[in-house]
Coordinates of C-alpha atoms (C1' of nucleotides) in Angstrom, one line a residue:
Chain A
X1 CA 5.2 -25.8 -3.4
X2 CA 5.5 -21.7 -3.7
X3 CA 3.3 -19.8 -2.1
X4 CA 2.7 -16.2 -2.4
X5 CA 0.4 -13.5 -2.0
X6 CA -2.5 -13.5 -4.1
X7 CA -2.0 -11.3 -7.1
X8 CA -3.0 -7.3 -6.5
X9 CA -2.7 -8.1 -2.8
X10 CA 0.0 -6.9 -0.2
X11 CA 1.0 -7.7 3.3
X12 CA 1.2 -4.5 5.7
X13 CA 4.3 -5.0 7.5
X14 CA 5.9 -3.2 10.7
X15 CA 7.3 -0.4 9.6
X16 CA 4.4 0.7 7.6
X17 CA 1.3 -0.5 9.3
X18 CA 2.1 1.9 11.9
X19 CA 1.3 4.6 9.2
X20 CA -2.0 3.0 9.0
X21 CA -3.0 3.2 12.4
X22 CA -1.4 6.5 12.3
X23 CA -4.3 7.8 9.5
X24 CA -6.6 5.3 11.0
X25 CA -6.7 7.1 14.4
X26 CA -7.1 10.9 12.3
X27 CA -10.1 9.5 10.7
X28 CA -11.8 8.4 13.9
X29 CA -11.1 11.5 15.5
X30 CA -12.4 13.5 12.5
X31 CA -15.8 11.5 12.2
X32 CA -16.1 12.0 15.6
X33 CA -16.2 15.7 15.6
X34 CA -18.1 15.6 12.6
X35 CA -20.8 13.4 14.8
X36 CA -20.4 10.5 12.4
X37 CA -20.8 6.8 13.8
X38 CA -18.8 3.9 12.9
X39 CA -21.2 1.1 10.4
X40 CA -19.1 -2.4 10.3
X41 CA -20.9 -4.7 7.2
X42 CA -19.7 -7.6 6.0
X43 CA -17.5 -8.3 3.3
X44 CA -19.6 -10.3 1.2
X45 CA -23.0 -10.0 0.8
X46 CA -25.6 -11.2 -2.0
X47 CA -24.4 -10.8 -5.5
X48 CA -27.5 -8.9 -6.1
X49 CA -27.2 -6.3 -3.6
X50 CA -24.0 -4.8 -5.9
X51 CA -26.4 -5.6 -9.0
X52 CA -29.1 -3.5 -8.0
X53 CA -26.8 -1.1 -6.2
X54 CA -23.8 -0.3 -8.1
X55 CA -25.5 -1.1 -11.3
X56 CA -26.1 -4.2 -13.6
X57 CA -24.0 -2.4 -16.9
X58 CA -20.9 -0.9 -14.8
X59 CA -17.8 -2.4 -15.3
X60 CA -17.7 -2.9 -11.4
X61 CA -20.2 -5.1 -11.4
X62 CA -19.8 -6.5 -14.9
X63 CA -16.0 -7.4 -15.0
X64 CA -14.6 -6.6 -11.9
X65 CA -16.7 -8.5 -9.1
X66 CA -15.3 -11.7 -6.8
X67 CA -18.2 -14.1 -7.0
X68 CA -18.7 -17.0 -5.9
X69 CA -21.5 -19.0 -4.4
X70 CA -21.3 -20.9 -1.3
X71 CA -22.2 -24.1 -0.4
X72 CA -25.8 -23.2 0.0
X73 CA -25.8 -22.6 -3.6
X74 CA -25.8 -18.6 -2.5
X75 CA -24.6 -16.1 -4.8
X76 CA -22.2 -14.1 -3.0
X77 CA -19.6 -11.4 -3.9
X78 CA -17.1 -9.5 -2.1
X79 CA -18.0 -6.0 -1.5
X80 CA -16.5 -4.0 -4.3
X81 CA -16.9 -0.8 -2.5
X82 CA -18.9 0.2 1.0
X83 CA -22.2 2.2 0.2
X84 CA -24.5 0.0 -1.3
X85 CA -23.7 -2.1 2.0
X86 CA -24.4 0.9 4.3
X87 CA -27.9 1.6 2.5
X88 CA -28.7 -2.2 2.5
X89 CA -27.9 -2.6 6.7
X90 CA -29.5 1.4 6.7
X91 CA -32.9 -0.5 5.3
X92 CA -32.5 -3.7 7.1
X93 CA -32.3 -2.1 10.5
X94 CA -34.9 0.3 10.0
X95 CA -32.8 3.1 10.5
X96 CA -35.3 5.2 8.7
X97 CA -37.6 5.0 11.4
X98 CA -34.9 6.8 13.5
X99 CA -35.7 10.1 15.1
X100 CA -31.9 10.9 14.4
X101 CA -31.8 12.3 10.8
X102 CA -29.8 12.2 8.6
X103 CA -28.5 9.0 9.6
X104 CA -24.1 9.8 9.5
X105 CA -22.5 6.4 9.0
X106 CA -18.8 5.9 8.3
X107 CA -16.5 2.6 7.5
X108 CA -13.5 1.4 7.4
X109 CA -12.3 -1.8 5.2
X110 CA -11.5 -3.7 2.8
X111 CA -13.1 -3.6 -0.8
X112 CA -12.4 -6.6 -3.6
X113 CA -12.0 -5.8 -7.3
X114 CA -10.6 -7.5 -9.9
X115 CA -8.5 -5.5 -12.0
X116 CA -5.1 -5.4 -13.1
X117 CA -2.7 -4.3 -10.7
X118 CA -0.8 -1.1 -10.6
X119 CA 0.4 1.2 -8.4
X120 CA -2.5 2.5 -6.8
X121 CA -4.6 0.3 -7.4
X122 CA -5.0 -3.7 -6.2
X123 CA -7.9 -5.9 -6.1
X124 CA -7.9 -5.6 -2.6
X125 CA -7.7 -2.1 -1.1
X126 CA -9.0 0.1 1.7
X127 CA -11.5 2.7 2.0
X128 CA -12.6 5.1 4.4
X129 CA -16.1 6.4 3.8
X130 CA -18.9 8.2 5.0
X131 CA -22.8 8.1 4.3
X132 CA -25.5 10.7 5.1
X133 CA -29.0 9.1 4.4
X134 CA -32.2 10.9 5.0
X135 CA -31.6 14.8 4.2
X136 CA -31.1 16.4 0.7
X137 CA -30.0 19.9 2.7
X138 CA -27.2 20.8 0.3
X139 CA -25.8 21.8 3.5
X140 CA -25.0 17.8 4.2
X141 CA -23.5 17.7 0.5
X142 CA -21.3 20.4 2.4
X143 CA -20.6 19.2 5.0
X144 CA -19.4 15.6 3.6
X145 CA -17.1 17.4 1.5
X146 CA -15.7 19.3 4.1
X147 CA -15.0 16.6 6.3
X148 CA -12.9 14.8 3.5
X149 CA -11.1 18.3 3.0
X150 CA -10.1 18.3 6.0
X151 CA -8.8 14.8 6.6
X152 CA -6.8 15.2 4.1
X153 CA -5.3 18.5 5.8
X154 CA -4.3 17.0 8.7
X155 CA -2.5 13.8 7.5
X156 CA -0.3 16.8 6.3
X157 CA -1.5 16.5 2.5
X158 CA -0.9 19.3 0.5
X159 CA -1.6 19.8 -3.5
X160 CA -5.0 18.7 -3.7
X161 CA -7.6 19.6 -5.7
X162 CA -11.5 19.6 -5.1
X163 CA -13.7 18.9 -8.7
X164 CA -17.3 19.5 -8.3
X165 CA -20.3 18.7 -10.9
X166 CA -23.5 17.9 -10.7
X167 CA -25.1 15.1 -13.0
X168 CA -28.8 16.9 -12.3
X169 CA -31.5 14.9 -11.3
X170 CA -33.1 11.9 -13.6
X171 CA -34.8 14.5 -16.1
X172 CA -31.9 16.4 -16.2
X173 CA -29.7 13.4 -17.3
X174 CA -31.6 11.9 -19.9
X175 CA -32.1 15.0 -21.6
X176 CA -28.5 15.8 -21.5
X177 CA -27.9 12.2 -22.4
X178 CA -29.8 12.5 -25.7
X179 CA -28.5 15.9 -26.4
X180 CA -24.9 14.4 -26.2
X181 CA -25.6 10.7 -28.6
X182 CA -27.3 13.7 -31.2
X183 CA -24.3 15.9 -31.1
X184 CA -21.7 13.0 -31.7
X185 CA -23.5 10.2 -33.8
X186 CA -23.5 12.4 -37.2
X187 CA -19.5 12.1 -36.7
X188 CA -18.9 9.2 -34.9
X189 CA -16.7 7.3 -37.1
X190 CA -14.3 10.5 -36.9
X191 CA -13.5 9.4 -32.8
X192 CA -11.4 6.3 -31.5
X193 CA -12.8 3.2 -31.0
X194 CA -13.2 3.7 -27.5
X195 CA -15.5 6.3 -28.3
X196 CA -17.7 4.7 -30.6
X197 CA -18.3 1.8 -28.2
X198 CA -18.8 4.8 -25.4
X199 CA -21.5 6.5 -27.7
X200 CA -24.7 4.6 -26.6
X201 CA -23.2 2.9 -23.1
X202 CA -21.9 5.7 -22.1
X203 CA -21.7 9.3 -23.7
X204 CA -20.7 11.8 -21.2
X205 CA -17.1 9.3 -21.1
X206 CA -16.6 10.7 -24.3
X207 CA -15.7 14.2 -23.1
X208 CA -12.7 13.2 -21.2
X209 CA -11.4 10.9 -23.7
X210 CA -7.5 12.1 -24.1
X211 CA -7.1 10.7 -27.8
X212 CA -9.8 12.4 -29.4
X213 CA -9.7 15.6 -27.1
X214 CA -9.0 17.8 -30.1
X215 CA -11.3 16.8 -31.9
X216 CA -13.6 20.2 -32.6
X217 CA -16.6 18.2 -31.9
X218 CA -15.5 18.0 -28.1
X219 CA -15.4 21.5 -27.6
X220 CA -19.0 22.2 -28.9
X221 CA -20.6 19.4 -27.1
X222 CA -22.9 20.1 -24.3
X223 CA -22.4 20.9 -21.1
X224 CA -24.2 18.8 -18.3
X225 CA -24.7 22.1 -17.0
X226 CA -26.8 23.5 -19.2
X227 CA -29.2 20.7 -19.1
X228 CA -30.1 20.9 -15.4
X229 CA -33.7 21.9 -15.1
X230 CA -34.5 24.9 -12.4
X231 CA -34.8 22.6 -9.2
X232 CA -31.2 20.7 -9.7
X233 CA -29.7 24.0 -10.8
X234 CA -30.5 25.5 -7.5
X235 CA -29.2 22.8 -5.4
X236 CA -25.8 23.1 -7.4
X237 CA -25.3 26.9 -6.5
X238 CA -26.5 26.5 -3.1
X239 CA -23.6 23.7 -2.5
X240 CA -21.1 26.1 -4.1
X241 CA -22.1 28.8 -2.0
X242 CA -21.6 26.6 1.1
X243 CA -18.8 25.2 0.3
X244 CA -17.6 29.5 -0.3
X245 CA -18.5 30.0 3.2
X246 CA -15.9 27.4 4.6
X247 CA -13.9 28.8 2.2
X248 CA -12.8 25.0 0.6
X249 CA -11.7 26.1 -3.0
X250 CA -13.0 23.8 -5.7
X251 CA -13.1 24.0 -9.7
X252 CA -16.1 22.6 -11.7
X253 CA -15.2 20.0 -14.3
X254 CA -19.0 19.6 -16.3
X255 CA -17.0 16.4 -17.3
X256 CA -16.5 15.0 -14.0
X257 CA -18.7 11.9 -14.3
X258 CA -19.0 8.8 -12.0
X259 CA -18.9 5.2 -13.1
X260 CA -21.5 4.0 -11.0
X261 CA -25.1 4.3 -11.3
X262 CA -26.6 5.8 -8.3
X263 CA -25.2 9.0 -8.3
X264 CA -27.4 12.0 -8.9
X265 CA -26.6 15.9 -8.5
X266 CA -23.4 16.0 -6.5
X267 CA -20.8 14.4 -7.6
X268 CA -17.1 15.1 -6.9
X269 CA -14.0 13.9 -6.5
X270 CA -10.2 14.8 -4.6
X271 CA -7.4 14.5 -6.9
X272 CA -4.0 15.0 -6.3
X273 CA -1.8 17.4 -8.1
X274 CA 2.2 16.7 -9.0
X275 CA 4.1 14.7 -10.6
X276 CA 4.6 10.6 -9.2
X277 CA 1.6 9.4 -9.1
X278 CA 1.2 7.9 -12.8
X279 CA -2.5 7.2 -14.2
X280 CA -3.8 7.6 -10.8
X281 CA -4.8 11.0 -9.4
X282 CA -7.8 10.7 -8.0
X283 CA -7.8 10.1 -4.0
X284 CA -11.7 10.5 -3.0
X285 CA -14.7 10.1 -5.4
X286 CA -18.3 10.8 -3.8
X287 CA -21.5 11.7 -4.7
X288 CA -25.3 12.2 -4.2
X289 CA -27.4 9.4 -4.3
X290 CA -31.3 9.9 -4.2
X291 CA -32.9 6.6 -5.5
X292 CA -30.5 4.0 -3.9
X293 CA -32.4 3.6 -0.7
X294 CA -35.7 3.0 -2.5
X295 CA -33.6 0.7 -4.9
X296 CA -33.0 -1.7 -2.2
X297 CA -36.4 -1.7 -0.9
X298 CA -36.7 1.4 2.0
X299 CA -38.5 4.0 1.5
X300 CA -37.3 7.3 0.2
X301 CA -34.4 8.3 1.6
X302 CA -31.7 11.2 -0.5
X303 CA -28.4 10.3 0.8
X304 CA -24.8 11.1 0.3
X305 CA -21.4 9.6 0.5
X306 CA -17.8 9.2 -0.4
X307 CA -15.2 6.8 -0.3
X308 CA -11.3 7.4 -0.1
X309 CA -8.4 4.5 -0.8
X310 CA -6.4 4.7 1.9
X311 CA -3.5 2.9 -0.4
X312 CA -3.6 6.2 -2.1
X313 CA -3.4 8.4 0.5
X314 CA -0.3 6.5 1.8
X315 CA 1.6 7.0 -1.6
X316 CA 0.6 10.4 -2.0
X317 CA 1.8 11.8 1.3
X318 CA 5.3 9.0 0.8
X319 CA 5.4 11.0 -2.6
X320 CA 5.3 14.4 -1.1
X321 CA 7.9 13.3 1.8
X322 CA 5.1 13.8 4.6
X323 CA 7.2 12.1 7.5
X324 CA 4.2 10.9 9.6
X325 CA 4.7 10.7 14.0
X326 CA 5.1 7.1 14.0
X327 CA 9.1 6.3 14.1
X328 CA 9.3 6.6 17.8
X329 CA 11.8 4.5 19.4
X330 CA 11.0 2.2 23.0
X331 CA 11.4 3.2 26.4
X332 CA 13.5 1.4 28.0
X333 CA 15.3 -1.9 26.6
X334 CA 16.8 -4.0 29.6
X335 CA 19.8 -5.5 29.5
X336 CA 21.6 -8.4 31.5
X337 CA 24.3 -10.2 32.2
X338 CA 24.7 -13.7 33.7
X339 CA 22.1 -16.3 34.8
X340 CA 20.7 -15.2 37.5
X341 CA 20.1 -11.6 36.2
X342 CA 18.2 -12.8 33.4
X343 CA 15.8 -14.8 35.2
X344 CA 14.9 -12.1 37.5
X345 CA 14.8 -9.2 34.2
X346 CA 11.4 -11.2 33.6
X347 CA 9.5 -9.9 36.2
X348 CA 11.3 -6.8 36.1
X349 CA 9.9 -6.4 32.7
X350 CA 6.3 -7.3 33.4
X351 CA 6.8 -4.8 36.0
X352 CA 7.8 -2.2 33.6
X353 CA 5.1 -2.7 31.4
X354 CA 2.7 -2.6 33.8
X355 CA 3.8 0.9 34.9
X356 CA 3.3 1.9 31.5
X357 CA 6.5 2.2 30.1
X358 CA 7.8 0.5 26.7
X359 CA 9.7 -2.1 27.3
X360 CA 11.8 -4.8 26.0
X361 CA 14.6 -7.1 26.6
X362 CA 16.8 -9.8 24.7
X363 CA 16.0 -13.5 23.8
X364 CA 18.0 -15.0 21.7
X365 CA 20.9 -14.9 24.5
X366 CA 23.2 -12.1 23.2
X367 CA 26.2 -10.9 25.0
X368 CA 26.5 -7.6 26.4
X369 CA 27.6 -5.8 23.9
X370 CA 25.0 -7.1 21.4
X371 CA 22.3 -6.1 23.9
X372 CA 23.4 -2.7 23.9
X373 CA 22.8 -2.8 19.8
X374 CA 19.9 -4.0 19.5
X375 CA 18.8 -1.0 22.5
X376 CA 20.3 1.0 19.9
X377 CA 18.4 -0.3 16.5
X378 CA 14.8 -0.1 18.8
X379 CA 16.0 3.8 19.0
X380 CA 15.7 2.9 23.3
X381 CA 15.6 6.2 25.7
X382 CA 17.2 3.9 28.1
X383 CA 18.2 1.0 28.9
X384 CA 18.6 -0.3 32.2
X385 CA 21.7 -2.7 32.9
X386 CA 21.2 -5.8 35.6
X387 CA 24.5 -7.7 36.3
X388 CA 25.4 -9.8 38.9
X389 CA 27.0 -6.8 40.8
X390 CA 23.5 -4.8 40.9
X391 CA 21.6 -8.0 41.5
X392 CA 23.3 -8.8 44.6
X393 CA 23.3 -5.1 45.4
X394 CA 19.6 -5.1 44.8
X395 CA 20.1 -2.1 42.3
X396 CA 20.0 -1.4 38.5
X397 CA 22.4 0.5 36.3
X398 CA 20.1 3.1 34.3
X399 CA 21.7 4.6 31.4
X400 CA 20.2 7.5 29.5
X401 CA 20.9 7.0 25.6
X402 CA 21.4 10.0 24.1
X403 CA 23.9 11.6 27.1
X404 CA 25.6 8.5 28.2
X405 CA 24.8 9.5 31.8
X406 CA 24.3 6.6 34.0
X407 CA 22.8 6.5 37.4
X408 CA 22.2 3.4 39.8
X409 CA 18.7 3.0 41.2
X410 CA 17.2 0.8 43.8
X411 CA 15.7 -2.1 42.0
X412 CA 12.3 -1.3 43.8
X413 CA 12.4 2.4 42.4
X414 CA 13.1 1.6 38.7
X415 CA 9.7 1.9 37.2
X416 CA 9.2 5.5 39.5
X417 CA 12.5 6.5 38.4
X418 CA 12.0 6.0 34.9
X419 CA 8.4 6.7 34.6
X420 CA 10.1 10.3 36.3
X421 CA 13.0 10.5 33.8
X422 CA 10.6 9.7 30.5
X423 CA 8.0 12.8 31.8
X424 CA 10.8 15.0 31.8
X425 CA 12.4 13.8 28.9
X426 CA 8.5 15.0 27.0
Chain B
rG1 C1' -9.1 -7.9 -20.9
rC2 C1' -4.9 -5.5 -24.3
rG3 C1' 0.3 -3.5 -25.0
rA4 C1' 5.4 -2.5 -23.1
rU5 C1' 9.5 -3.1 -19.6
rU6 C1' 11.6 -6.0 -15.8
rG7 C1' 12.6 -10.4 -12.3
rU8 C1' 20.4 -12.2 -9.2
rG9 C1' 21.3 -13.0 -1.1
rG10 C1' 17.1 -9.4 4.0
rC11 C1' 17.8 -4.6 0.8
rG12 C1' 20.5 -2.1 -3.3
rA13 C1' 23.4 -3.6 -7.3
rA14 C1' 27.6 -5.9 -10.9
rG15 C1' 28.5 -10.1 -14.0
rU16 C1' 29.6 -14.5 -17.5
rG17 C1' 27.5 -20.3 -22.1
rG18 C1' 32.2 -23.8 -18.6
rU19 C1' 36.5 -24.9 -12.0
rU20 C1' 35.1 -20.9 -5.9
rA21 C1' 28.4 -15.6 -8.7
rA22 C1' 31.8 -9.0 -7.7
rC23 C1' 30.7 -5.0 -4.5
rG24 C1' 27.8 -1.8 -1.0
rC25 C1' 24.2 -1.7 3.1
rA26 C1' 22.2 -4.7 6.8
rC27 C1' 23.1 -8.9 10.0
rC28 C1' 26.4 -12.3 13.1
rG29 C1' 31.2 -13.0 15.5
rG30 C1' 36.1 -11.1 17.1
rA31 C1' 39.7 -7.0 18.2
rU32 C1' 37.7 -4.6 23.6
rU33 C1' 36.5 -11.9 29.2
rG34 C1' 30.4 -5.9 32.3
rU35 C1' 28.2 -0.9 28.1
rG36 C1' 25.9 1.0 22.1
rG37 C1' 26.0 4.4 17.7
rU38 C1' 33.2 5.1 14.9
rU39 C1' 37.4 1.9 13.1
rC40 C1' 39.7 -2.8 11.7
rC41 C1' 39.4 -8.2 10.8
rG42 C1' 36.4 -12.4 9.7
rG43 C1' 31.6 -14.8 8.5
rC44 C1' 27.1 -14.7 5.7
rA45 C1' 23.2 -17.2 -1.7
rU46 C1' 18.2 -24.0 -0.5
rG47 C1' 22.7 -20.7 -6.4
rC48 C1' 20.8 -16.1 -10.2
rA49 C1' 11.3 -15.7 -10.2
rU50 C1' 9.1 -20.9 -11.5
rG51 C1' 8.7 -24.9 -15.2
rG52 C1' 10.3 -26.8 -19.6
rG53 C1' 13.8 -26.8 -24.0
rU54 C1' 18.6 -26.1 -26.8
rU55 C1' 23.7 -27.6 -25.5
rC56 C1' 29.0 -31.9 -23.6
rG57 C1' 27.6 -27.9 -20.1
rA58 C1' 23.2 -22.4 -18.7
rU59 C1' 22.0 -17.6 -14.0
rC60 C1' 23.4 -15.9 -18.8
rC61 C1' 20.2 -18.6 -25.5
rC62 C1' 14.7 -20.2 -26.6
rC63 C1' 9.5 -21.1 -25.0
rA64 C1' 5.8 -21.1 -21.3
rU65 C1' 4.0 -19.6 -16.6
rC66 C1' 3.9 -16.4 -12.5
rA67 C1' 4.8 -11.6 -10.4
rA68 C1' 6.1 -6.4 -10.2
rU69 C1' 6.1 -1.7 -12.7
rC70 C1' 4.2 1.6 -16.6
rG71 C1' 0.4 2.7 -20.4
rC72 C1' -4.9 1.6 -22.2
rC73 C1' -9.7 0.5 -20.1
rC74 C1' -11.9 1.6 -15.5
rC75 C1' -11.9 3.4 -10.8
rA76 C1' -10.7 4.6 -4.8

RNA sequence: GCGAUUGUGGCGAAGUGGUUAACGCACCGGAUUGUGGUUCCGGCAUGCAUGGGUUCGAUCCCCAUCAAUCGCCCCA
């Protein structure tokens, strides 16, 4: 029998998961000082939750899902992305009834869907995310934004681009919905298939078809923009002029839209800009979402969100030869020579460690020589020779790396000396 | 779900219907019986994704499957 990985799937080994922890521990930090808290949901929940969430007619939820039901004859799916989750704990738990509003969630984890691989995209992949619920202060809008700009910024991404729409408010939509299936229809059968199909499902998908995007129809068609009545209108500009004040550059794409259903007035999305990344370009994708809370049963609630594929952000900044802190080499790596010094480098490794310092030693019972490799390959500051010479001496031959120096120390003073040497070394 | 390309050791990469499947890197050992990163020598494939078929004989020909990559669709 063969077994492998499951198919759009991919082990993180060492090497590279310590790039993970690496963005892991920025994000934290960043939700932190944004006064964001960490949400941890499960990854399944009821089938219907994504129904009534992401929406029954998205392809998400349509063709992409992992269900399956359980022995209780449940029908479960694996989460195919974070926020319909968040609002379903956010109305579980009552977190409406909170004094602290807007409630700032964010998440870390993995999301399930299947489509066919490719680079950037597997059926099971990571997000980050965040969720406001509770204010529609376009300042939040803001703010969210912000706080993904700015992540990005200090992984040490550079290139990217902010797009910014609004798909108005219900009104707004529908009536730029039917202006959009009047302006096409009487030429329909002019536009790709895709098109055609996209007409009544979907009509603002239309605009950002690439085969037809010469056609003189697209040019003419109208603009989401102008169809937002006074109320969304105002709510756009006043997010623009925010995001002006913290002076995060962005360009509005009328066309932007977003392929699930809850989104309202903000949407937007983080793409990345260069050549290397293939079909895939867009790192975050958010948006407001005003009836999703009331959707799943709480009461009212605007709220706002985005999520960001950490897969993605990985290949973009290995595209853009980011070299991330992570390839630091050990301590100390201990080397030793004859019986008795290896029995007793045991405890003088537990000692080590428990002084703090990085610290590792052979097992697979290498000569000398090979030791002293293998210190090499783990990139070690020092290592620290025990033969039978020093062990009967009750000493330890330190040697610094890099110089060569070497220096004998009193077995009892090793972890001092070294803990010593390594400050200095900072 | 559709289309295209690809699939040889840990990695990279040659190659052929027929006795022992190049080479490079990495790894292991030795030269140097207690000191590494250089050099030299030696070693290192459950056999060429998996399963069938054609053939006296296939890693190389055919079919299927699986996977990766790219494009479409869609999205993070």
């Amino acid at each position: 029998m063969d077994i492998r990985i499951p198919r759009g799937t991919q082990d993180i080994l060492p090497g590279t998961s310590e790039k993970w922890q690496y963005v892991e521990s920025i994000w934290h930090d960043i939700c932190r000082r944004f006064n964001y808290s960490e949400i941890r949901t499960p990854i399944f929940e009821q089938t219907e939750l994504f129904q009534r969430g992401v929406g029954d007619t998205t392809d998400i939820v349509q063709k992409e899902m992992y269900t399956f039901s359980d022995r209780g004859g449940r029908s479960l799916s694996l989460r195919p992305e974070g926020t319909a989750s968040v609002v379903r704990s956010y109305v579980e738990n009552k977190r409406y009834g909170s004094p602290n509003q807007p409630d700032k969630l964010y998440y870390t984890g993995p999301m399930f869907r299947y489509e066919r691989p490719q680079s950037g995209r597997m059926r099971q992949f990571v997000q980050f995310g965040v969720e406001a619920i509770g204010s529609d202060d376009p300042a939040i809008d803001a703010e969210v934004i912000a706080l993904a700009m700015d992540f990005y910024k200090e992984t040490g991404l550079k290139g990217l681009k902010l797009v910014l729409n609004s798909l108005g408010d219900k009104e707004s939509r529908q009536a730029h919905r039917d202006a959009l299936i009047q302006h096409f229809k009487p030429r329909i059968d002019e536009f790709c298939e895709d098109c055609q199909n996209r007409l009544e499902k979907n009509p603002l998908r239309i605009l950002d078809c690439k085969e037809d995007q010469d056609h003189p129809l697209m040019e003419s068609a109208p603009s989401i923009i102008d169809y937002l009545n006074e109320e969304s209108l105002q709510y756009f500009n006043t997010v623009q002029e925010l995001l002006d004040k913290m002076e995060i550059p962005y360009t509005i794409d009328p066309g932007l839209v977003r392929g699930i259903d809850y989104y309202n007035n903000t949407a937007f999305e983080i793409m990345i800009e260069g050549d290397g990344f293939g079909a895939i370009t867009t790192l975050t994708g958010g948006g407001r979402y005003n009836g999703l809370v009331e959707e799943l049963g709480g009461p009212k609630s605007p709220g706002i969100g985005f999520a960001l594929s950490v897969e993605r952000l990985l290949m973009a900044l290995e595209v853009q030869g980011v070299e991330l802190p992570v390839d630091q080499g050990i301590d100390c790596y201990l080397v030793t020579i004859g019986e008795e010094p290896a029995k007793a480098g045991t405890a003088i490794l537990a000692e080590m460690r428990r002084a703090g310092i990085q610290a590792d030693k052979d097992y697979m019972d290498k000569k000398m020589k090979a030791q002293f490799k293998t210190a090499d390959r783990l990139k070690a500051s020092f290592t620290a020779v025990l033969g039978e010479e020093e062990w009967n001496a009750g000493k330890i031959n330190v040697k610094h790396m890099n110089s060569g120096e070497q220096q004998e120390v009193e077995l009892n003073q090793l972890t001092t000396y070294l803990k010593k040497k390594l400050e200095s070394e900072k």
